[in-house]
PDB file of C-alpha atoms in Angstrom:
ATOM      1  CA  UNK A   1       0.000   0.000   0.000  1.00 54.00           C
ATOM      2  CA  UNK A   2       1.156   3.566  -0.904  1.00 57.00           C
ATOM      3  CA  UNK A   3       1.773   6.428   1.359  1.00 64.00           C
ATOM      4  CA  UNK A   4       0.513   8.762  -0.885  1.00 56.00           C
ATOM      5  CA  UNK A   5      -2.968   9.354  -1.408  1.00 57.00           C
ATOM      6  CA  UNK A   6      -4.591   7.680  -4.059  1.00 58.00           C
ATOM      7  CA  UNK A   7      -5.086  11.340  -5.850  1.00 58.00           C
ATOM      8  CA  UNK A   8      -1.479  11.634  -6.546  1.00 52.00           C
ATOM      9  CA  UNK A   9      -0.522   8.456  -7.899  1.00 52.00           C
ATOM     10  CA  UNK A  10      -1.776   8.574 -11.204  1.00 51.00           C
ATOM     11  CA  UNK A  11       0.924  11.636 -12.078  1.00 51.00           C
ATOM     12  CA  UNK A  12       3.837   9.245 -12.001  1.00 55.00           C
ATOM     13  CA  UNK A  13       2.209   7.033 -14.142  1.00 59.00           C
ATOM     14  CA  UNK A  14       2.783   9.497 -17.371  1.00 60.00           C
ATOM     15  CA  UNK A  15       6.557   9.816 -16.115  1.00 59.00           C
ATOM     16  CA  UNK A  16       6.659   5.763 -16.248  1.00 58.00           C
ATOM     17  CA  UNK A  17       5.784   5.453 -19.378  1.00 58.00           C
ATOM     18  CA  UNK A  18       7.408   8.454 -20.982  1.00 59.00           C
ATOM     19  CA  UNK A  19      10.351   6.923 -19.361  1.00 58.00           C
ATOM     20  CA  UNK A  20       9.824   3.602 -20.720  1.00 57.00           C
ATOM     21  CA  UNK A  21       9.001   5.085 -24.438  1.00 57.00           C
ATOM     22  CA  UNK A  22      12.723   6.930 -24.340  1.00 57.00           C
ATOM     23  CA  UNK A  23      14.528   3.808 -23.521  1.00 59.00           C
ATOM     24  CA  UNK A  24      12.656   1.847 -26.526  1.00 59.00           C
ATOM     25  CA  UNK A  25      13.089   4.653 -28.810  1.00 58.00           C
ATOM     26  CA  UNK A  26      17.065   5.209 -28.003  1.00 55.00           C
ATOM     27  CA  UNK A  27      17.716   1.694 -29.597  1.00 53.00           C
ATOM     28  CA  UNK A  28      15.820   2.528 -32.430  1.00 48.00           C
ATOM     29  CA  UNK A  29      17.306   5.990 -33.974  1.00 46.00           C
ATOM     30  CA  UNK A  30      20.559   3.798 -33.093  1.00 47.00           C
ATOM     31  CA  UNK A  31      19.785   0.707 -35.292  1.00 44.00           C
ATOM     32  CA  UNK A  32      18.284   3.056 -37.839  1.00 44.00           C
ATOM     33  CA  UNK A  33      21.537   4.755 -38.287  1.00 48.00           C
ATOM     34  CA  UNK A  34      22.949   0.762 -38.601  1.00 49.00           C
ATOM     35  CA  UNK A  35      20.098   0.410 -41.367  1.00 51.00           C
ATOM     36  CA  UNK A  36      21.293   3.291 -43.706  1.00 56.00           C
ATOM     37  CA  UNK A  37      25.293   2.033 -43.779  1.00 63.00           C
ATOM     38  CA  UNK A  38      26.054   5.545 -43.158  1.00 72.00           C
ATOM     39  CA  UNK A  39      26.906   7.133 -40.120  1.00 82.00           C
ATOM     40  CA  UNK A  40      26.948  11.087 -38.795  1.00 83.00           C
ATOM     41  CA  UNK A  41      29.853  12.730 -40.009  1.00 88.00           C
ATOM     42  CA  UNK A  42      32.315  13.944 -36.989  1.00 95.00           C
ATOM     43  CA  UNK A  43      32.406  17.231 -36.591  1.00 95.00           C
ATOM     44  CA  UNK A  44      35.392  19.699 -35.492  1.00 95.00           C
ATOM     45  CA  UNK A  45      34.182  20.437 -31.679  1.00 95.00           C
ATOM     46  CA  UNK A  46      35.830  23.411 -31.586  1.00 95.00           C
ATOM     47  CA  UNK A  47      34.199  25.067 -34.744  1.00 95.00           C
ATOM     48  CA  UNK A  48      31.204  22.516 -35.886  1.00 94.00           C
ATOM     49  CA  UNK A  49      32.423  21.757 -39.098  1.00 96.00           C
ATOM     50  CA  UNK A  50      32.302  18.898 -40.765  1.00 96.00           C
ATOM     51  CA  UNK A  51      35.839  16.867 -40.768  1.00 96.00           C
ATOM     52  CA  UNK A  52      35.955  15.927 -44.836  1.00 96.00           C
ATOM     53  CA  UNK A  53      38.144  17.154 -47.374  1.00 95.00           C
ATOM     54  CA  UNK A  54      39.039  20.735 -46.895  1.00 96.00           C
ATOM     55  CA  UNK A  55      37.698  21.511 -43.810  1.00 96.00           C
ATOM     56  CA  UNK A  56      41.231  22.784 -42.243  1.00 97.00           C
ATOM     57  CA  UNK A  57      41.672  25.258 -45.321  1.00 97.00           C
ATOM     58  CA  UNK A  58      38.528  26.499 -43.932  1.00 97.00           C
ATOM     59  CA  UNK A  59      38.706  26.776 -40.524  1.00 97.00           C
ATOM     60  CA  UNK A  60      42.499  28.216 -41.164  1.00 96.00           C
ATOM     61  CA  UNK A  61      41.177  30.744 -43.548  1.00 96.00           C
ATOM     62  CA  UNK A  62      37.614  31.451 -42.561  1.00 96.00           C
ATOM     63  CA  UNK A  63      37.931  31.443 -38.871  1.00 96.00           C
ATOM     64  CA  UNK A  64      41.204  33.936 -38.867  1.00 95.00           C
ATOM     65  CA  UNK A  65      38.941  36.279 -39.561  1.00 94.00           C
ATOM     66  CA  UNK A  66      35.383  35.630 -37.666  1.00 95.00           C
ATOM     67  CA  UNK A  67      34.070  32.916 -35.928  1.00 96.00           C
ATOM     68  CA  UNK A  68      32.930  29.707 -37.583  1.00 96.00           C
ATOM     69  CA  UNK A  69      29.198  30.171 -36.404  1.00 96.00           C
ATOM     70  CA  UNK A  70      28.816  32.779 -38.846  1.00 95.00           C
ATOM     71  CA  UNK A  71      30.378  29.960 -41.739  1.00 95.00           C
ATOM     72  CA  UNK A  72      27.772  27.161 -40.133  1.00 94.00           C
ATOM     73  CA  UNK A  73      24.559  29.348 -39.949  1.00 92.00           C
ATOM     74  CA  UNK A  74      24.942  30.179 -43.516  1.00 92.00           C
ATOM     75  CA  UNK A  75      24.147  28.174 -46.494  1.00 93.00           C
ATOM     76  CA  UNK A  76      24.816  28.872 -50.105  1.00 93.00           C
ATOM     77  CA  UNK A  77      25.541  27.456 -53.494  1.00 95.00           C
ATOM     78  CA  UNK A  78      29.260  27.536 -54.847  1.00 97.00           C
ATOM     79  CA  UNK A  79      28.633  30.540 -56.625  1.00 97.00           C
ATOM     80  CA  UNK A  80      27.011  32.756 -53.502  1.00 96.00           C
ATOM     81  CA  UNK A  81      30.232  31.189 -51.304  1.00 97.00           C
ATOM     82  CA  UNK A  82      32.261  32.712 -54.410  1.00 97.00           C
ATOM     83  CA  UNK A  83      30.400  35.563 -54.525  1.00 97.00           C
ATOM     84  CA  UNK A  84      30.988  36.762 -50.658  1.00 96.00           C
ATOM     85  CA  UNK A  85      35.001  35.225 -50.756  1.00 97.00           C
ATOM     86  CA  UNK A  86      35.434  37.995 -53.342  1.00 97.00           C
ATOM     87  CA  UNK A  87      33.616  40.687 -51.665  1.00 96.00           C
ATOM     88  CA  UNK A  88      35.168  40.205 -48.800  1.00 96.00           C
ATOM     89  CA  UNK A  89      38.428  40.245 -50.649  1.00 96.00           C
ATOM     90  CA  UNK A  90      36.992  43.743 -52.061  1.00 97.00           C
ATOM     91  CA  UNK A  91      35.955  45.316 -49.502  1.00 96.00           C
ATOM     92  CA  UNK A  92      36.474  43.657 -45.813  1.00 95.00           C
ATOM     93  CA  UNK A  93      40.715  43.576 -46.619  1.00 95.00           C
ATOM     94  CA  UNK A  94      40.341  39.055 -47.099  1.00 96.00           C
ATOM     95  CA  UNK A  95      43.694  38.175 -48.945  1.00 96.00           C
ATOM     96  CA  UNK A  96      43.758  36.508 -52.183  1.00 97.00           C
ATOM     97  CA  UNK A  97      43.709  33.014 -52.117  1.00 96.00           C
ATOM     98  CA  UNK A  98      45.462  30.777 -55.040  1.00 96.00           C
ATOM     99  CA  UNK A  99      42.836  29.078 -57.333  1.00 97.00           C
ATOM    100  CA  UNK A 100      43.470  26.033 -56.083  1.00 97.00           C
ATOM    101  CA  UNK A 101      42.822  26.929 -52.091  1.00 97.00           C
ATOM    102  CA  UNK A 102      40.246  28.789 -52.992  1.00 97.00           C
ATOM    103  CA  UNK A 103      38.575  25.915 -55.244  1.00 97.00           C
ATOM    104  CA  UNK A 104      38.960  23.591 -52.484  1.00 97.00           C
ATOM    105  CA  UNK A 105      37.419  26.560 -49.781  1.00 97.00           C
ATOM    106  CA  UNK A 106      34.234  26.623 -52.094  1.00 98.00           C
ATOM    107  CA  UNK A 107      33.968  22.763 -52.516  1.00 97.00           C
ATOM    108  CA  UNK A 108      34.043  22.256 -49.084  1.00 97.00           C
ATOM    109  CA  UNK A 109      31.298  24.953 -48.667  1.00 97.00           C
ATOM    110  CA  UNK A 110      29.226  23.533 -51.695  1.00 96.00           C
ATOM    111  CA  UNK A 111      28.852  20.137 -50.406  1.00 96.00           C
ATOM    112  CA  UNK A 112      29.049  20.909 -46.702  1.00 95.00           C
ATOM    113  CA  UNK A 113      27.037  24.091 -46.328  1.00 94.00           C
ATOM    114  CA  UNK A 114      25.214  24.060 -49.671  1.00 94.00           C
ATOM    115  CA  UNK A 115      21.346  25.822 -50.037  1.00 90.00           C
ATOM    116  CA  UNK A 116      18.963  24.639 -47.808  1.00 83.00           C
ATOM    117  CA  UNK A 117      15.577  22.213 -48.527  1.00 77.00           C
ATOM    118  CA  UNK A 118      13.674  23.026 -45.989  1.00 72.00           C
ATOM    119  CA  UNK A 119      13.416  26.193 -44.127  1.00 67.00           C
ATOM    120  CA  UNK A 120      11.645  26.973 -40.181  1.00 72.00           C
ATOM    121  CA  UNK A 121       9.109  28.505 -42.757  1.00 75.00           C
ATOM    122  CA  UNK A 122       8.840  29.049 -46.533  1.00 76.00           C
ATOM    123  CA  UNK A 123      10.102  32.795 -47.344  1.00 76.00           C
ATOM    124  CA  UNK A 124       7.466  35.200 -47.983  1.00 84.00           C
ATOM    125  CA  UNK A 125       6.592  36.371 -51.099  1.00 88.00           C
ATOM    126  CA  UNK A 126       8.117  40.101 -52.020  1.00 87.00           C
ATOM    127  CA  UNK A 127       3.943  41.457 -52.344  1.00 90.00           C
ATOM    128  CA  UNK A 128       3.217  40.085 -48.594  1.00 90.00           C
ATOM    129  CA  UNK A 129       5.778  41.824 -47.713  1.00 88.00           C
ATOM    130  CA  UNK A 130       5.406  44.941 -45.307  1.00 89.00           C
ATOM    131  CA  UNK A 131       7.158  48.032 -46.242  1.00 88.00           C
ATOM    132  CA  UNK A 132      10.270  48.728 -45.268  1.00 85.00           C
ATOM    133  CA  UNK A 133       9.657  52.064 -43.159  1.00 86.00           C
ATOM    134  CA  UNK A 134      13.836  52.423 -43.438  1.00 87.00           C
ATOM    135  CA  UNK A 135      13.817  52.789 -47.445  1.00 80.00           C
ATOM    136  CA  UNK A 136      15.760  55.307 -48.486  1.00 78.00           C
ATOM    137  CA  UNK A 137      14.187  57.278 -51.101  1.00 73.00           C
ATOM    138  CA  UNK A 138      16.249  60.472 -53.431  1.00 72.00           C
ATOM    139  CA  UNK A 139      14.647  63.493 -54.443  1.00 68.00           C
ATOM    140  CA  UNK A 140      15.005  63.327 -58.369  1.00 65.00           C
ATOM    141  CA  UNK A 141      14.146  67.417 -58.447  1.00 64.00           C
ATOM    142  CA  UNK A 142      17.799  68.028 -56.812  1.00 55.00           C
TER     143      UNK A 142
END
């Protein structure tokens, strides 16, 4: 017999079995890794990136600079990746990197940090937009 009235006794019953449904699930998202042949990818602890061809070119040259969460948040095809090396080369003082370093920069960020498939939410179309109240407009009269 408990020493707790009978009122509270049913509240540890939903911790039971929640329990008991996380042990039975833990084996499962194991054996399902098992099932695909492929497992995660280990990643650099002290910057998140994945350790795969080129990743030290990356964290030498990217991370010199600014920190790697601002490399891991972002995703982008090979061209966009291209497109902000060279502007920061243009205009943030970035030094030029020989085509073959920089090839292997943008591969890595291609395959490793390539565009996104699925987003929090889908992006909002430019006419449900609000206005931008910050839009700078010119006076064409001069």
């Amino acid at each position: 017999m408990s020493i707790l009235p009978r009122r509270v006794q049913p509240v540890r019953r939903p911790l039971a079995f929640g329990l008991l449904a996380l042990a039975l699930l833990a084996p499962l998202s194991a054996s399902a890794q098992e099932d695909t042949g492929k497992e995660a990818p280990a990643k650099d602890p002290e910057t998140g990136f994945v350790m795969a061809d080129g990743w030290k070119m990356v964290k030498s040259n990217c991370t010199a600079c600014h920190s790697a969460k601002l490399v891991t948040q972002n995703h982008g095809t090979r061209e966009r990746w291209a497109y902000l090396i060279h502007w920061m080369q243009d205009t943030q003082g970035l030094w030029q990197f020989p085509e073959d370093i920089e090839n292997t920069i943008l591969d890595y960020l291609a395959k490793y940090h390539g565009p996104k498939d699925e987003y929090r939410r889908q992006p909002l179309p430019p006419e449900a937009r609000p206005d931008n109240p910050y839009k700078q407009v010119t006076d064409a009269s001069g």
